Coordinates of C-alpha atoms (C1' of nucleotides) in Angstrom, one line a residue:
Chain A
X674 CA -3.1 4.6 -199.8
X675 CA -6.9 4.3 -200.0
X676 CA -8.3 7.8 -200.7
X677 CA -11.0 9.4 -198.7
X678 CA -13.9 7.0 -199.0
X679 CA -16.2 9.6 -200.6
X680 CA -13.6 10.1 -203.2
X681 CA -13.4 6.3 -203.9
X682 CA -17.1 6.1 -204.2
X683 CA -17.2 9.1 -206.5
X684 CA -14.8 7.5 -208.8
X685 CA -16.6 4.2 -208.9
X686 CA -20.0 5.9 -209.5
X687 CA -18.5 8.0 -212.3
X688 CA -17.2 4.8 -213.8
X689 CA -20.6 3.2 -213.4
X690 CA -22.4 6.1 -215.0
X691 CA -20.2 5.7 -218.1
X692 CA -20.4 1.9 -218.3
X693 CA -23.8 1.0 -217.0
X694 CA -25.1 -2.1 -218.6
X695 CA -28.7 -2.5 -219.7
X696 CA -30.0 -5.6 -217.9
X697 CA -33.6 -6.8 -217.9
X698 CA -34.1 -6.3 -214.2
X699 CA -32.3 -3.0 -213.9
X700 CA -34.4 0.2 -213.7
X701 CA -33.4 2.8 -216.2
X702 CA -32.0 6.1 -214.9
X703 CA -34.9 8.0 -213.3
X704 CA -37.1 5.0 -213.1
X705 CA -38.3 3.7 -209.7
X706 CA -37.1 0.3 -208.8
X707 CA -39.7 -2.4 -208.4
X708 CA -38.9 -4.5 -205.3
X709 CA -40.5 -7.6 -206.8
X710 CA -38.3 -7.5 -209.8
X711 CA -35.2 -6.7 -207.8
X712 CA -35.9 -9.6 -205.4
X713 CA -36.7 -12.0 -208.3
X714 CA -33.5 -11.1 -210.1
X715 CA -31.4 -11.4 -207.0
X716 CA -32.7 -14.8 -206.3
X717 CA -32.1 -15.9 -209.9
X718 CA -28.6 -14.4 -209.9
X719 CA -27.4 -16.3 -206.8
X720 CA -24.4 -18.4 -208.1
X721 CA -25.8 -17.9 -211.6
X722 CA -24.5 -15.9 -214.5
X723 CA -26.4 -13.0 -216.1
X724 CA -26.8 -14.8 -219.5
X725 CA -28.2 -17.9 -217.7
X726 CA -30.7 -15.9 -215.6
X727 CA -31.9 -13.4 -218.1
X728 CA -34.3 -15.6 -220.2
X729 CA -35.8 -17.0 -217.0
X730 CA -36.3 -13.5 -215.6
X731 CA -38.3 -12.5 -218.7
X732 CA -40.4 -15.7 -218.6
X733 CA -41.2 -15.2 -214.9
X734 CA -42.1 -11.5 -215.1
X735 CA -44.2 -12.0 -218.2
X736 CA -46.1 -14.8 -216.6
X737 CA -46.2 -13.5 -213.0
X738 CA -45.9 -9.7 -213.1
X739 CA -46.4 -9.2 -209.4
X740 CA -45.5 -11.0 -206.2
X741 CA -49.2 -11.7 -205.6
X742 CA -49.4 -13.4 -209.0
X743 CA -46.5 -15.5 -208.2
X744 CA -47.9 -16.3 -204.7
X745 CA -51.2 -17.4 -206.4
X746 CA -49.4 -19.8 -208.7
X747 CA -49.1 -23.5 -207.9
X748 CA -45.6 -24.5 -206.7
X749 CA -45.4 -27.0 -209.6
X750 CA -45.9 -24.3 -212.2
X751 CA -42.9 -22.4 -210.6
X752 CA -40.8 -25.6 -210.6
X753 CA -41.5 -26.2 -214.3
X754 CA -40.6 -22.6 -215.1
X755 CA -37.4 -22.8 -213.1
X756 CA -36.3 -26.2 -214.6
X757 CA -32.8 -25.9 -216.0
X758 CA -31.7 -23.0 -213.9
X759 CA -30.4 -25.2 -211.0
X760 CA -30.3 -24.9 -207.2
X761 CA -34.0 -25.8 -207.0
X762 CA -34.3 -24.9 -203.3
X763 CA -34.3 -21.3 -204.7
X764 CA -37.5 -22.0 -206.6
X765 CA -39.1 -23.6 -203.6
X766 CA -38.1 -20.7 -201.3
X767 CA -39.1 -18.2 -204.0
X768 CA -42.6 -19.5 -204.0
X769 CA -42.7 -19.7 -200.2
X770 CA -41.3 -16.1 -199.9
X771 CA -43.9 -14.8 -202.4
X772 CA -46.7 -16.3 -200.2
X773 CA -45.2 -14.8 -197.0
X774 CA -45.0 -11.4 -198.7
X775 CA -48.5 -11.7 -200.0
X776 CA -50.1 -12.9 -196.8
X777 CA -48.0 -11.5 -194.0
X778 CA -46.8 -8.3 -195.6
X779 CA -49.9 -7.2 -197.6
X780 CA -48.2 -7.9 -200.9
X781 CA -45.3 -5.4 -200.3
X782 CA -41.7 -6.4 -199.6
X783 CA -40.4 -5.2 -196.2
X784 CA -38.1 -2.2 -196.6
X785 CA -35.5 -2.9 -194.0
X786 CA -32.5 -5.2 -194.2
X787 CA -33.5 -7.0 -190.9
X788 CA -37.0 -7.7 -192.0
X789 CA -35.9 -8.9 -195.5
X790 CA -33.4 -11.3 -193.8
X791 CA -36.4 -13.1 -192.3
X792 CA -37.8 -14.1 -195.7
X793 CA -37.2 -17.6 -197.1
X794 CA -34.3 -17.7 -199.5
X795 CA -33.1 -14.2 -198.5
X796 CA -29.7 -14.2 -196.9
X797 CA -27.2 -11.5 -196.0
X798 CA -26.3 -10.7 -199.6
X799 CA -29.8 -10.6 -201.0
X800 CA -31.2 -8.6 -198.0
X801 CA -28.5 -5.9 -198.5
X802 CA -29.0 -5.9 -202.3
X803 CA -32.8 -5.4 -202.1
X804 CA -32.3 -2.7 -199.4
X805 CA -29.9 -0.7 -201.5
X806 CA -31.3 -1.4 -205.0
X807 CA -35.0 -1.5 -204.4
X808 CA -35.4 0.9 -201.5
X809 CA -32.4 3.2 -202.0
X810 CA -31.2 2.7 -198.4
X811 CA -27.6 2.3 -197.4
X812 CA -26.5 -1.3 -197.1
X813 CA -23.2 -3.0 -197.7
X814 CA -23.7 -5.6 -200.4
X815 CA -21.1 -8.4 -200.3
X816 CA -21.1 -11.1 -203.0
X817 CA -18.3 -12.9 -204.7
X818 CA -17.5 -9.9 -206.8
X819 CA -17.3 -7.5 -203.9
X820 CA -15.1 -10.0 -201.9
X821 CA -12.7 -10.1 -204.8
X822 CA -12.6 -6.4 -205.4
X823 CA -12.1 -5.7 -201.7
X824 CA -9.5 -8.5 -201.3
X825 CA -7.5 -6.9 -204.0
X826 CA -7.9 -3.2 -203.1
X827 CA -6.7 -4.0 -199.6
X828 CA -4.4 -6.9 -200.5
X829 CA -6.0 -9.3 -198.1
X830 CA -4.0 -12.4 -198.3
X831 CA -5.9 -14.4 -195.7
X832 CA -7.5 -17.3 -197.6
X833 CA -11.3 -17.8 -198.1
X834 CA -13.6 -18.4 -196.5
X835 CA -11.9 -17.3 -193.3
X836 CA -11.3 -13.9 -194.7
X837 CA -15.1 -13.2 -195.2
X838 CA -15.6 -11.2 -192.0
X839 CA -12.5 -9.1 -192.7
X840 CA -13.7 -8.4 -196.3
X841 CA -17.2 -7.5 -195.1
X842 CA -15.8 -5.1 -192.6
X843 CA -13.5 -3.5 -195.1
X844 CA -16.3 -3.3 -197.7
X845 CA -18.5 -1.5 -195.1
X846 CA -15.8 1.2 -194.6
X847 CA -16.1 2.1 -198.3
X848 CA -19.9 2.2 -198.6
X849 CA -21.0 5.8 -199.1
X850 CA -24.2 7.4 -198.0
X851 CA -25.1 8.5 -201.5
X852 CA -26.7 6.5 -204.3
X853 CA -26.8 3.2 -202.4
X854 CA -28.4 1.2 -205.2
X855 CA -26.0 2.4 -207.9
X856 CA -23.0 1.9 -205.7
X857 CA -24.0 -1.7 -204.9
X858 CA -24.5 -2.5 -208.6
X859 CA -21.3 -0.6 -209.5
X860 CA -19.2 -2.7 -207.1
X861 CA -20.7 -5.9 -208.6
X862 CA -20.3 -4.7 -212.1
X863 CA -16.7 -3.7 -211.4
X864 CA -16.0 -7.3 -210.2
X865 CA -17.9 -8.9 -213.1
X866 CA -16.4 -6.9 -215.9
X867 CA -13.0 -5.4 -214.8
X868 CA -11.8 -6.9 -211.5
X869 CA -12.4 -10.4 -212.9
X870 CA -11.1 -13.7 -211.3
X871 CA -8.6 -14.2 -214.1
X872 CA -6.8 -11.5 -216.2
X873 CA -8.2 -8.5 -214.4
X874 CA -8.4 -5.4 -216.6
X875 CA -6.5 -3.1 -214.2
X876 CA -5.9 -0.6 -217.0
X877 CA -9.7 0.1 -217.1
X878 CA -10.2 0.1 -213.3
X879 CA -11.3 3.4 -211.6
X880 CA -9.5 2.2 -208.5
X881 CA -6.3 1.0 -210.0
X882 CA -4.2 3.9 -208.6
X883 CA -4.6 2.8 -205.0
X884 CA -5.1 -0.9 -205.4
X885 CA -2.6 -2.5 -203.1
X886 CA -2.7 -5.9 -204.8
X887 CA -2.0 -4.4 -208.2
X888 CA 0.9 -2.4 -206.7
X889 CA 2.3 -5.7 -205.3
X890 CA 1.7 -7.5 -208.5
X891 CA -0.6 -10.1 -206.9
X892 CA -4.0 -9.0 -208.0
X893 CA -4.8 -12.0 -210.1
X894 CA -3.9 -14.3 -207.1
X895 CA -6.5 -12.8 -204.8
X896 CA -8.7 -13.7 -203.1
X897 CA -6.7 -16.8 -202.0
X898 CA -8.6 -20.0 -201.8
X899 CA -7.8 -23.3 -200.2
X900 CA -7.7 -26.4 -202.5
X901 CA -11.0 -28.0 -202.9
X902 CA -11.8 -31.6 -202.1
X903 CA -11.9 -34.0 -205.0
X904 CA -15.4 -34.7 -206.4
X905 CA -16.4 -38.4 -206.1
X906 CA -18.2 -40.2 -208.9
X907 CA -21.6 -41.8 -208.3
X908 CA -23.2 -44.3 -210.6
X909 CA -26.7 -45.5 -211.3
X910 CA -29.1 -46.9 -213.8
X911 CA -32.1 -45.0 -215.1
X912 CA -35.3 -46.8 -216.2
X913 CA -36.7 -45.6 -219.5
X914 CA -40.1 -47.3 -219.9
X915 CA -42.9 -46.8 -222.3
X916 CA -46.5 -47.9 -221.7
X917 CA -48.8 -49.2 -224.6
X918 CA -49.8 -45.6 -225.3
X919 CA -46.2 -44.5 -225.8
X920 CA -46.0 -42.5 -222.6
X921 CA -42.9 -42.5 -220.3
X922 CA -42.9 -43.1 -216.6
X923 CA -41.7 -40.2 -214.5
X924 CA -41.5 -39.7 -210.8
X925 CA -41.5 -36.7 -208.5
X926 CA -38.4 -36.5 -206.4
X927 CA -38.5 -36.0 -202.6
X928 CA -39.4 -32.4 -201.7
X929 CA -36.1 -31.8 -199.9
X930 CA -32.5 -32.4 -200.9
X931 CA -30.9 -32.8 -204.4
X932 CA -33.3 -31.8 -207.2
X933 CA -36.1 -31.6 -204.5
X934 CA -39.6 -31.6 -205.9
X935 CA -38.4 -32.0 -209.5
X936 CA -39.4 -34.7 -212.0
X937 CA -37.1 -37.6 -212.8
X938 CA -36.8 -40.6 -214.9
X939 CA -36.9 -43.4 -212.3
X940 CA -33.4 -44.7 -211.4
X941 CA -31.5 -46.8 -209.0
X942 CA -29.8 -45.2 -206.1
X943 CA -26.6 -43.3 -207.1
X944 CA -23.7 -45.0 -205.4
X945 CA -20.0 -45.4 -205.9
X946 CA -20.4 -48.8 -207.6
X947 CA -22.6 -49.2 -210.6
X948 CA -25.6 -51.4 -209.9
X949 CA -25.4 -55.0 -211.3
X950 CA -28.3 -56.8 -212.9
X951 CA -29.6 -58.0 -209.6
X952 CA -29.7 -54.4 -208.2
X953 CA -31.3 -53.2 -211.4
X954 CA -34.0 -55.8 -211.0
X955 CA -34.4 -55.2 -207.3
X956 CA -35.0 -51.4 -207.8
X957 CA -37.1 -51.5 -211.0
X958 CA -40.2 -49.2 -210.9
X959 CA -42.3 -52.1 -212.4
X960 CA -41.6 -55.6 -213.6
X961 CA -40.2 -55.6 -217.1
X962 CA -37.5 -57.0 -219.4
X963 CA -34.8 -54.3 -219.2
X964 CA -32.4 -53.8 -222.1
X965 CA -29.2 -51.8 -221.4
X966 CA -28.8 -49.0 -223.9
X967 CA -25.2 -48.3 -225.2
X968 CA -23.4 -45.3 -223.8
X969 CA -23.5 -43.3 -220.6
X970 CA -25.2 -40.1 -219.5
X971 CA -22.6 -38.0 -217.7
X972 CA -23.4 -35.0 -215.5
X973 CA -21.6 -33.0 -212.8
X974 CA -23.3 -31.6 -209.8
X975 CA -21.7 -29.2 -207.3
X976 CA -20.2 -31.9 -205.2
X977 CA -20.1 -35.1 -207.3
X978 CA -19.9 -36.5 -210.8
X979 CA -22.7 -38.7 -212.0
X980 CA -22.6 -41.5 -214.6
X981 CA -26.0 -43.0 -215.5
X982 CA -26.6 -46.0 -217.7
X983 CA -30.1 -46.2 -219.2
X984 CA -32.1 -49.3 -219.4
X985 CA -35.2 -49.5 -221.6
X986 CA -38.4 -51.6 -221.6
X987 CA -42.0 -51.7 -222.7
X988 CA -44.3 -52.0 -219.9
X989 CA -46.5 -55.1 -219.8
X990 CA -49.9 -55.6 -218.3
X991 CA -50.3 -53.9 -215.0
X992 CA -48.4 -50.8 -216.0
X993 CA -51.2 -48.6 -214.5
X994 CA -50.1 -49.7 -211.0
X995 CA -46.6 -48.3 -211.3
X996 CA -45.8 -45.4 -208.9
X997 CA -45.4 -42.2 -210.9
X998 CA -46.9 -40.4 -213.8
X999 CA -47.1 -41.5 -217.5
X1000 CA -46.2 -38.6 -219.7
X1001 CA -46.5 -38.6 -223.5
X1002 CA -43.1 -38.1 -225.0
X1003 CA -44.2 -34.9 -226.8
X1004 CA -45.3 -33.5 -223.5
X1005 CA -42.1 -33.9 -221.6
X1006 CA -41.4 -30.2 -222.1
X1007 CA -44.2 -29.4 -219.7
X1008 CA -42.4 -31.3 -216.9
X1009 CA -40.1 -29.9 -214.2
X1010 CA -37.2 -31.9 -215.6
X1011 CA -33.7 -30.8 -214.3
X1012 CA -30.9 -30.7 -216.8
X1013 CA -29.5 -34.1 -215.8
X1014 CA -32.9 -35.7 -216.6
X1015 CA -33.1 -33.8 -219.9
X1016 CA -29.9 -35.5 -220.8
X1017 CA -31.3 -38.9 -219.9
X1018 CA -34.4 -38.2 -222.0
X1019 CA -32.3 -37.2 -225.0
X1020 CA -30.1 -40.2 -224.6
X1021 CA -33.0 -42.6 -224.5
X1022 CA -34.8 -41.0 -227.5
X1023 CA -31.6 -41.0 -229.5
X1024 CA -30.8 -44.6 -228.7
X1025 CA -34.1 -46.4 -228.6
Chain B
dG1115 C1' -17.1 -23.7 -189.8
dA1116 C1' -18.3 -27.3 -193.0
dT1117 C1' -21.3 -29.3 -196.2
dA1118 C1' -25.2 -29.7 -199.5
dC1119 C1' -27.0 -27.7 -203.3
dG1120 C1' -27.1 -27.1 -210.4
dT1121 C1' -25.8 -25.6 -214.4
dG1122 C1' -23.3 -24.0 -218.5
dG1123 C1' -19.5 -21.4 -220.2
dG1124 C1' -14.6 -20.3 -220.5
dG1125 C1' -9.7 -21.2 -220.4
Chain C
dT1304 C1' -11.0 -33.2 -221.1
dC1305 C1' -11.1 -31.1 -216.9
dC1306 C1' -11.2 -27.6 -213.6
dC1307 C1' -12.8 -23.1 -212.2
dC1308 C1' -16.2 -20.3 -211.6
dA1309 C1' -21.1 -17.1 -211.1
dA1310 C1' -25.0 -11.3 -208.1
dG1311 C1' -25.5 -17.4 -201.9
dT1312 C1' -28.6 -19.8 -198.6
dA1313 C1' -29.9 -23.3 -195.3
dT1314 C1' -28.6 -26.5 -192.0

DNA sequence: GATACGTGGGG
DNA sequence: TCCCCAAGTAT
C-alpha cells in the first residue's frame, strides 16, 4: 500500500538530505538557484550523463556567466563549445532560447511552466524542472528516472512508451507542495543512484517497503519496453585533402538535420552500399588523385551505424576554388567537429 | 504515435 | 563485440 503522499515525500526528502550529491549546477543548501544555470544544466543533461555534461557546464558558465552573455555570442562559438556533447539541435536551440530570453523577456527566464514551455528546446520535462528547481514552484518532473521509479512503485506493467501518460498521472499524485525543487531532484537522484535500470539497490531505497514491483519480484524488469528496431549500417567515403600550405578542407553541414551546423571532413553520401571509385570521383570536393587509406572509421549514431573509409590527396592548382574552409591541422581544435569527425581526423593523421 | 537526433560508458 | 542506456525535444 502506498502511504499517505506527504509521508512518501517526507521519506524521500529525508533520504535526499542524507545523500545529496554535490553537482556543479546544484545550489548549495540555503543558496538561491540561478535560473540560467538551472536551464543550462537541464538542456545539457537531456539524454546525457552527469559525467559527460559536467565539464561542458563549467566551460559554458566560465565563458558565458549570464544568459545575456550567451545571447550575445555568435552561434558558431556555441557550436564549437558544444562539440562532442551530441544532439546538436540542443546547442542551436540553446542559443535561440538565450536570445529569446534576452530580447523578449528582458534577460530573465519566465517563471511559469506554461511560459517556459514556449521557449526553444524546452519541453515538458525541462519546463517542469526549471519551475521546481529554479523558482521553487510545484511542478511534476517526469524524466526517464521518474518513469522508472513510478513504474516500479506502482508496478505498472504496460510497456513504454504507451505507459507514459499513466506514469505522469501517478507521478503527479505523489508530488508534494513542500520543497518542490528538492523533491524533483530527489526523484531523479533516486532513479539515478538507487532505482537503477539494472540491479536496483532496493535495500537502500526509502520507498522499498511499499514498492509493489519489489514485492512482486519484478522491479528490475520495469518499465517494460518493446523491442527496438535493428540499426541499419550506412557507408561512405571521407575526403582528407591538404592544400600546399598543409591545411585541411572542411565544410559546414546543413543547418538542420544530423550534425546540423557542425563542421565536417567532406564525404560522399552515407548509404547502404559503400561508394565505388566512380562514386568517389563523382562526389569529390575538388579534382585530385585520391588514395584509399587502410582501415575504417566506425561510429554509431542513435539510429544507424556508420562505416567511413578515408581517401587522401594533396590538392593541385585551383584548390582555392573548393567549397569549404581550409584549416591548418594544428587549428582543428577550434572547429565545431562532432565526435565522428574527430575520429576521421585522427584516423587520417595516424595513417597518412 | 513514430521517427530523427549523438555520444561514451557499462555489463 | 554488441547492446543498453542517460536529467528529452521537435516534427
